[in-house]
């Protein structure tokens, strides 16, 4: 039994008579990491786009509703609410506002007249009647209530004693 002479075996070659081996598998780690990062970026971008499209661009709420809250607070002598609705008054003004409301005894109504409104400011007429009209001839007053936006909410521009500035 004669065997054919064997050829020298080199690394990477298959010996004679054996089927060829497939090349070693390439690592797909980079591809997988790239796909995961791409998916995260795509989902994050989609979420941001969704929030921007669904969110209200501008100030939340209705300025007329804020004006009505102010009028109701004046009529109820609710100094805390007046200060909370104010653009500039802090909690230290609550007692002064309460004294002013009690001293004047004012009753207000929000005029049904159309107000002026823009994205950052609004104005409405308020009709007032003083219970103690000592310094006013007929006790009738008309205020221009101005509102502006602060931190995406409507607030009322007031003087130091809680009345419209």
PDB file of C-alpha atoms in Angstrom:
ATOM      1  CA  UNK A   1       0.000   0.000   0.000  1.00  0.00           C
ATOM      2  CA  UNK A   2       1.538   3.015  -1.258  1.00  0.00           C
ATOM      3  CA  UNK A   3       0.534   6.356   0.000  1.00  0.00           C
ATOM      4  CA  UNK A   4       1.117   9.403  -1.995  1.00  0.00           C
ATOM      5  CA  UNK A   5       3.730  11.641  -0.545  1.00  0.00           C
ATOM      6  CA  UNK A   6       2.290  14.132   1.813  1.00  0.00           C
ATOM      7  CA  UNK A   7       2.829  17.746   1.196  1.00  0.00           C
ATOM      8  CA  UNK A   8       4.103  19.826   4.016  1.00  0.00           C
ATOM      9  CA  UNK A   9       1.351  21.213   6.215  1.00  0.00           C
ATOM     10  CA  UNK A  10       1.327  24.970   6.625  1.00  0.00           C
ATOM     11  CA  UNK A  11      -0.621  26.855   9.248  1.00  0.00           C
ATOM     12  CA  UNK A  12      -3.929  28.028   7.840  1.00  0.00           C
ATOM     13  CA  UNK A  13      -4.030  25.255   5.226  1.00  0.00           C
ATOM     14  CA  UNK A  14      -5.964  22.094   5.537  1.00  0.00           C
ATOM     15  CA  UNK A  15      -4.172  18.812   5.099  1.00  0.00           C
ATOM     16  CA  UNK A  16      -4.825  17.023   1.857  1.00  0.00           C
ATOM     17  CA  UNK A  17      -8.092  15.176   1.796  1.00  0.00           C
ATOM     18  CA  UNK A  18      -9.929  17.275   4.396  1.00  0.00           C
ATOM     19  CA  UNK A  19     -12.686  19.693   3.486  1.00  0.00           C
ATOM     20  CA  UNK A  20     -11.683  23.353   3.743  1.00  0.00           C
ATOM     21  CA  UNK A  21     -12.531  25.079   7.024  1.00  0.00           C
ATOM     22  CA  UNK A  22     -14.506  28.321   6.911  1.00  0.00           C
ATOM     23  CA  UNK A  23     -12.553  31.448   7.861  1.00  0.00           C
ATOM     24  CA  UNK A  24     -12.860  32.482  11.506  1.00  0.00           C
ATOM     25  CA  UNK A  25     -16.015  34.496  12.254  1.00  0.00           C
ATOM     26  CA  UNK A  26     -15.546  38.252  12.449  1.00  0.00           C
ATOM     27  CA  UNK A  27     -16.662  39.930  15.647  1.00  0.00           C
ATOM     28  CA  UNK A  28     -19.976  41.801  15.329  1.00  0.00           C
ATOM     29  CA  UNK A  29     -19.583  43.679  18.586  1.00  0.00           C
ATOM     30  CA  UNK A  30     -18.982  47.007  16.838  1.00  0.00           C
ATOM     31  CA  UNK A  31     -22.043  46.567  14.641  1.00  0.00           C
ATOM     32  CA  UNK A  32     -24.259  45.697  17.612  1.00  0.00           C
ATOM     33  CA  UNK A  33     -22.981  48.616  19.698  1.00  0.00           C
ATOM     34  CA  UNK A  34     -23.471  50.977  16.731  1.00  0.00           C
ATOM     35  CA  UNK A  35     -27.044  49.791  16.199  1.00  0.00           C
ATOM     36  CA  UNK A  36     -27.904  50.152  19.891  1.00  0.00           C
ATOM     37  CA  UNK A  37     -26.439  53.683  20.062  1.00  0.00           C
ATOM     38  CA  UNK A  38     -28.253  54.645  16.861  1.00  0.00           C
ATOM     39  CA  UNK A  39     -31.526  53.298  18.232  1.00  0.00           C
ATOM     40  CA  UNK A  40     -31.111  55.198  21.519  1.00  0.00           C
ATOM     41  CA  UNK A  41     -30.362  58.449  19.650  1.00  0.00           C
ATOM     42  CA  UNK A  42     -33.332  57.897  17.332  1.00  0.00           C
ATOM     43  CA  UNK A  43     -35.718  57.176  20.221  1.00  0.00           C
ATOM     44  CA  UNK A  44     -34.411  60.124  22.240  1.00  0.00           C
ATOM     45  CA  UNK A  45     -34.789  62.475  19.283  1.00  0.00           C
ATOM     46  CA  UNK A  46     -38.291  61.155  18.653  1.00  0.00           C
ATOM     47  CA  UNK A  47     -39.253  61.718  22.286  1.00  0.00           C
ATOM     48  CA  UNK A  48     -37.952  65.301  22.229  1.00  0.00           C
ATOM     49  CA  UNK A  49     -39.772  65.981  18.964  1.00  0.00           C
ATOM     50  CA  UNK A  50     -42.977  64.531  20.389  1.00  0.00           C
ATOM     51  CA  UNK A  51     -42.742  66.707  23.516  1.00  0.00           C
ATOM     52  CA  UNK A  52     -42.091  69.832  21.446  1.00  0.00           C
ATOM     53  CA  UNK A  53     -44.960  69.126  19.061  1.00  0.00           C
ATOM     54  CA  UNK A  54     -47.460  68.256  21.778  1.00  0.00           C
ATOM     55  CA  UNK A  55     -46.497  70.972  24.226  1.00  0.00           C
ATOM     56  CA  UNK A  56     -48.170  74.336  24.255  1.00  0.00           C
ATOM     57  CA  UNK A  57     -45.779  76.860  22.813  1.00  0.00           C
ATOM     58  CA  UNK A  58     -46.254  79.832  25.045  1.00  0.00           C
ATOM     59  CA  UNK A  59     -47.866  80.658  28.304  1.00  0.00           C
ATOM     60  CA  UNK A  60     -50.259  78.262  29.900  1.00  0.00           C
ATOM     61  CA  UNK A  61     -53.704  79.359  30.901  1.00  0.00           C
ATOM     62  CA  UNK A  62     -56.079  82.086  29.927  1.00  0.00           C
ATOM     63  CA  UNK A  63     -55.268  85.669  30.965  1.00  0.00           C
ATOM     64  CA  UNK A  64     -58.987  86.482  31.411  1.00  0.00           C
ATOM     65  CA  UNK A  65     -59.285  83.561  33.854  1.00  0.00           C
ATOM     66  CA  UNK A  66     -56.325  84.943  35.831  1.00  0.00           C
ATOM     67  CA  UNK A  67     -57.954  88.403  35.837  1.00  0.00           C
ATOM     68  CA  UNK A  68     -61.192  86.850  37.130  1.00  0.00           C
ATOM     69  CA  UNK A  69     -59.266  85.037  39.885  1.00  0.00           C
ATOM     70  CA  UNK A  70     -57.822  88.400  40.928  1.00  0.00           C
ATOM     71  CA  UNK A  71     -61.273  90.044  40.988  1.00  0.00           C
ATOM     72  CA  UNK A  72     -62.683  87.145  43.025  1.00  0.00           C
ATOM     73  CA  UNK A  73     -59.764  87.390  45.467  1.00  0.00           C
ATOM     74  CA  UNK A  74     -60.334  91.144  45.923  1.00  0.00           C
ATOM     75  CA  UNK A  75     -64.056  90.621  46.519  1.00  0.00           C
ATOM     76  CA  UNK A  76     -63.332  87.830  49.019  1.00  0.00           C
ATOM     77  CA  UNK A  77     -60.558  89.900  50.642  1.00  0.00           C
ATOM     78  CA  UNK A  78     -58.185  86.986  50.014  1.00  0.00           C
ATOM     79  CA  UNK A  79     -54.813  88.703  50.352  1.00  0.00           C
ATOM     80  CA  UNK A  80     -52.830  85.461  49.962  1.00  0.00           C
ATOM     81  CA  UNK A  81     -54.340  84.753  46.545  1.00  0.00           C
ATOM     82  CA  UNK A  82     -53.792  88.343  45.422  1.00  0.00           C
ATOM     83  CA  UNK A  83     -50.114  88.107  46.349  1.00  0.00           C
ATOM     84  CA  UNK A  84     -49.830  84.685  44.670  1.00  0.00           C
ATOM     85  CA  UNK A  85     -51.322  86.087  41.435  1.00  0.00           C
ATOM     86  CA  UNK A  86     -48.999  89.102  41.537  1.00  0.00           C
ATOM     87  CA  UNK A  87     -45.953  89.330  39.283  1.00  0.00           C
ATOM     88  CA  UNK A  88     -43.899  91.080  41.947  1.00  0.00           C
ATOM     89  CA  UNK A  89     -45.431  90.991  45.427  1.00  0.00           C
ATOM     90  CA  UNK A  90     -43.920  88.584  47.910  1.00  0.00           C
ATOM     91  CA  UNK A  91     -45.409  87.010  51.032  1.00  0.00           C
ATOM     92  CA  UNK A  92     -44.253  89.983  53.125  1.00  0.00           C
ATOM     93  CA  UNK A  93     -47.031  92.080  51.479  1.00  0.00           C
ATOM     94  CA  UNK A  94     -49.969  89.902  52.573  1.00  0.00           C
ATOM     95  CA  UNK A  95     -50.771  91.966  55.687  1.00  0.00           C
ATOM     96  CA  UNK A  96     -50.533  95.303  53.820  1.00  0.00           C
ATOM     97  CA  UNK A  97     -52.806  94.008  51.043  1.00  0.00           C
ATOM     98  CA  UNK A  98     -55.315  92.744  53.625  1.00  0.00           C
ATOM     99  CA  UNK A  99     -55.395  96.143  55.368  1.00  0.00           C
ATOM    100  CA  UNK A 100     -55.914  97.949  52.052  1.00  0.00           C
ATOM    101  CA  UNK A 101     -58.789  95.640  51.073  1.00  0.00           C
ATOM    102  CA  UNK A 102     -60.471  96.030  54.447  1.00  0.00           C
ATOM    103  CA  UNK A 103     -59.974  99.800  54.597  1.00  0.00           C
ATOM    104  CA  UNK A 104     -61.362 100.565  51.139  1.00  0.00           C
ATOM    105  CA  UNK A 105     -64.101  97.965  51.134  1.00  0.00           C
ATOM    106  CA  UNK A 106     -63.867  97.651  47.374  1.00  0.00           C
ATOM    107  CA  UNK A 107     -66.122  95.429  45.279  1.00  0.00           C
ATOM    108  CA  UNK A 108     -64.870  94.694  41.761  1.00  0.00           C
ATOM    109  CA  UNK A 109     -66.254  93.208  38.568  1.00  0.00           C
ATOM    110  CA  UNK A 110     -64.328  92.192  35.483  1.00  0.00           C
ATOM    111  CA  UNK A 111     -65.665  94.178  32.549  1.00  0.00           C
ATOM    112  CA  UNK A 112     -67.099  92.093  29.718  1.00  0.00           C
ATOM    113  CA  UNK A 113     -65.311  94.384  27.251  1.00  0.00           C
ATOM    114  CA  UNK A 114     -62.771  92.702  25.045  1.00  0.00           C
ATOM    115  CA  UNK A 115     -59.315  93.005  26.517  1.00  0.00           C
ATOM    116  CA  UNK A 116     -55.987  93.400  24.807  1.00  0.00           C
ATOM    117  CA  UNK A 117     -53.959  90.220  24.570  1.00  0.00           C
ATOM    118  CA  UNK A 118     -50.628  89.210  23.114  1.00  0.00           C
ATOM    119  CA  UNK A 119     -48.304  86.321  23.784  1.00  0.00           C
ATOM    120  CA  UNK A 120     -46.626  88.140  26.684  1.00  0.00           C
ATOM    121  CA  UNK A 121     -49.150  90.661  28.024  1.00  0.00           C
ATOM    122  CA  UNK A 122     -52.846  91.319  28.426  1.00  0.00           C
ATOM    123  CA  UNK A 123     -55.067  94.042  29.819  1.00  0.00           C
ATOM    124  CA  UNK A 124     -58.657  94.119  31.034  1.00  0.00           C
ATOM    125  CA  UNK A 125     -60.933  96.751  32.547  1.00  0.00           C
ATOM    126  CA  UNK A 126     -62.133  96.286  36.086  1.00  0.00           C
ATOM    127  CA  UNK A 127     -65.007  98.303  37.470  1.00  0.00           C
ATOM    128  CA  UNK A 128     -64.867  98.965  41.183  1.00  0.00           C
ATOM    129  CA  UNK A 129     -67.202 100.332  43.769  1.00  0.00           C
ATOM    130  CA  UNK A 130     -65.984 101.547  47.131  1.00  0.00           C
ATOM    131  CA  UNK A 131     -68.018 100.851  50.227  1.00  0.00           C
ATOM    132  CA  UNK A 132     -66.223 103.742  51.943  1.00  0.00           C
ATOM    133  CA  UNK A 133     -65.995 106.424  49.211  1.00  0.00           C
ATOM    134  CA  UNK A 134     -64.526 109.143  51.450  1.00  0.00           C
ATOM    135  CA  UNK A 135     -61.885 110.245  48.948  1.00  0.00           C
ATOM    136  CA  UNK A 136     -63.888 109.640  45.790  1.00  0.00           C
ATOM    137  CA  UNK A 137     -66.960 111.608  44.708  1.00  0.00           C
ATOM    138  CA  UNK A 138     -69.225 108.740  43.755  1.00  0.00           C
ATOM    139  CA  UNK A 139     -67.264 105.726  44.938  1.00  0.00           C
ATOM    140  CA  UNK A 140     -67.021 104.388  41.353  1.00  0.00           C
ATOM    141  CA  UNK A 141     -63.599 103.440  40.033  1.00  0.00           C
ATOM    142  CA  UNK A 142     -62.270 101.974  36.833  1.00  0.00           C
ATOM    143  CA  UNK A 143     -58.964 100.148  36.860  1.00  0.00           C
ATOM    144  CA  UNK A 144     -56.911  98.840  33.999  1.00  0.00           C
ATOM    145  CA  UNK A 145     -55.664  95.448  35.121  1.00  0.00           C
ATOM    146  CA  UNK A 146     -52.444  94.535  33.328  1.00  0.00           C
ATOM    147  CA  UNK A 147     -51.136  90.994  33.157  1.00  0.00           C
ATOM    148  CA  UNK A 148     -47.844  89.636  31.922  1.00  0.00           C
ATOM    149  CA  UNK A 149     -46.129  86.289  31.730  1.00  0.00           C
ATOM    150  CA  UNK A 150     -43.636  85.021  34.249  1.00  0.00           C
ATOM    151  CA  UNK A 151     -42.353  81.449  34.287  1.00  0.00           C
ATOM    152  CA  UNK A 152     -44.963  80.387  31.705  1.00  0.00           C
ATOM    153  CA  UNK A 153     -47.923  81.614  33.755  1.00  0.00           C
ATOM    154  CA  UNK A 154     -50.045  84.731  33.716  1.00  0.00           C
ATOM    155  CA  UNK A 155     -49.549  87.126  36.622  1.00  0.00           C
ATOM    156  CA  UNK A 156     -51.101  90.451  37.581  1.00  0.00           C
ATOM    157  CA  UNK A 157     -49.108  93.702  37.673  1.00  0.00           C
ATOM    158  CA  UNK A 158     -49.988  95.290  41.017  1.00  0.00           C
ATOM    159  CA  UNK A 159     -48.952  98.175  43.183  1.00  0.00           C
ATOM    160  CA  UNK A 160     -47.537  97.595  46.655  1.00  0.00           C
ATOM    161  CA  UNK A 161     -50.986  97.486  48.262  1.00  0.00           C
ATOM    162  CA  UNK A 162     -52.472  94.875  45.934  1.00  0.00           C
ATOM    163  CA  UNK A 163     -54.453  97.243  43.703  1.00  0.00           C
ATOM    164  CA  UNK A 164     -53.761  97.518  39.974  1.00  0.00           C
ATOM    165  CA  UNK A 165     -50.699  99.638  39.263  1.00  0.00           C
TER     166      UNK A 165
END
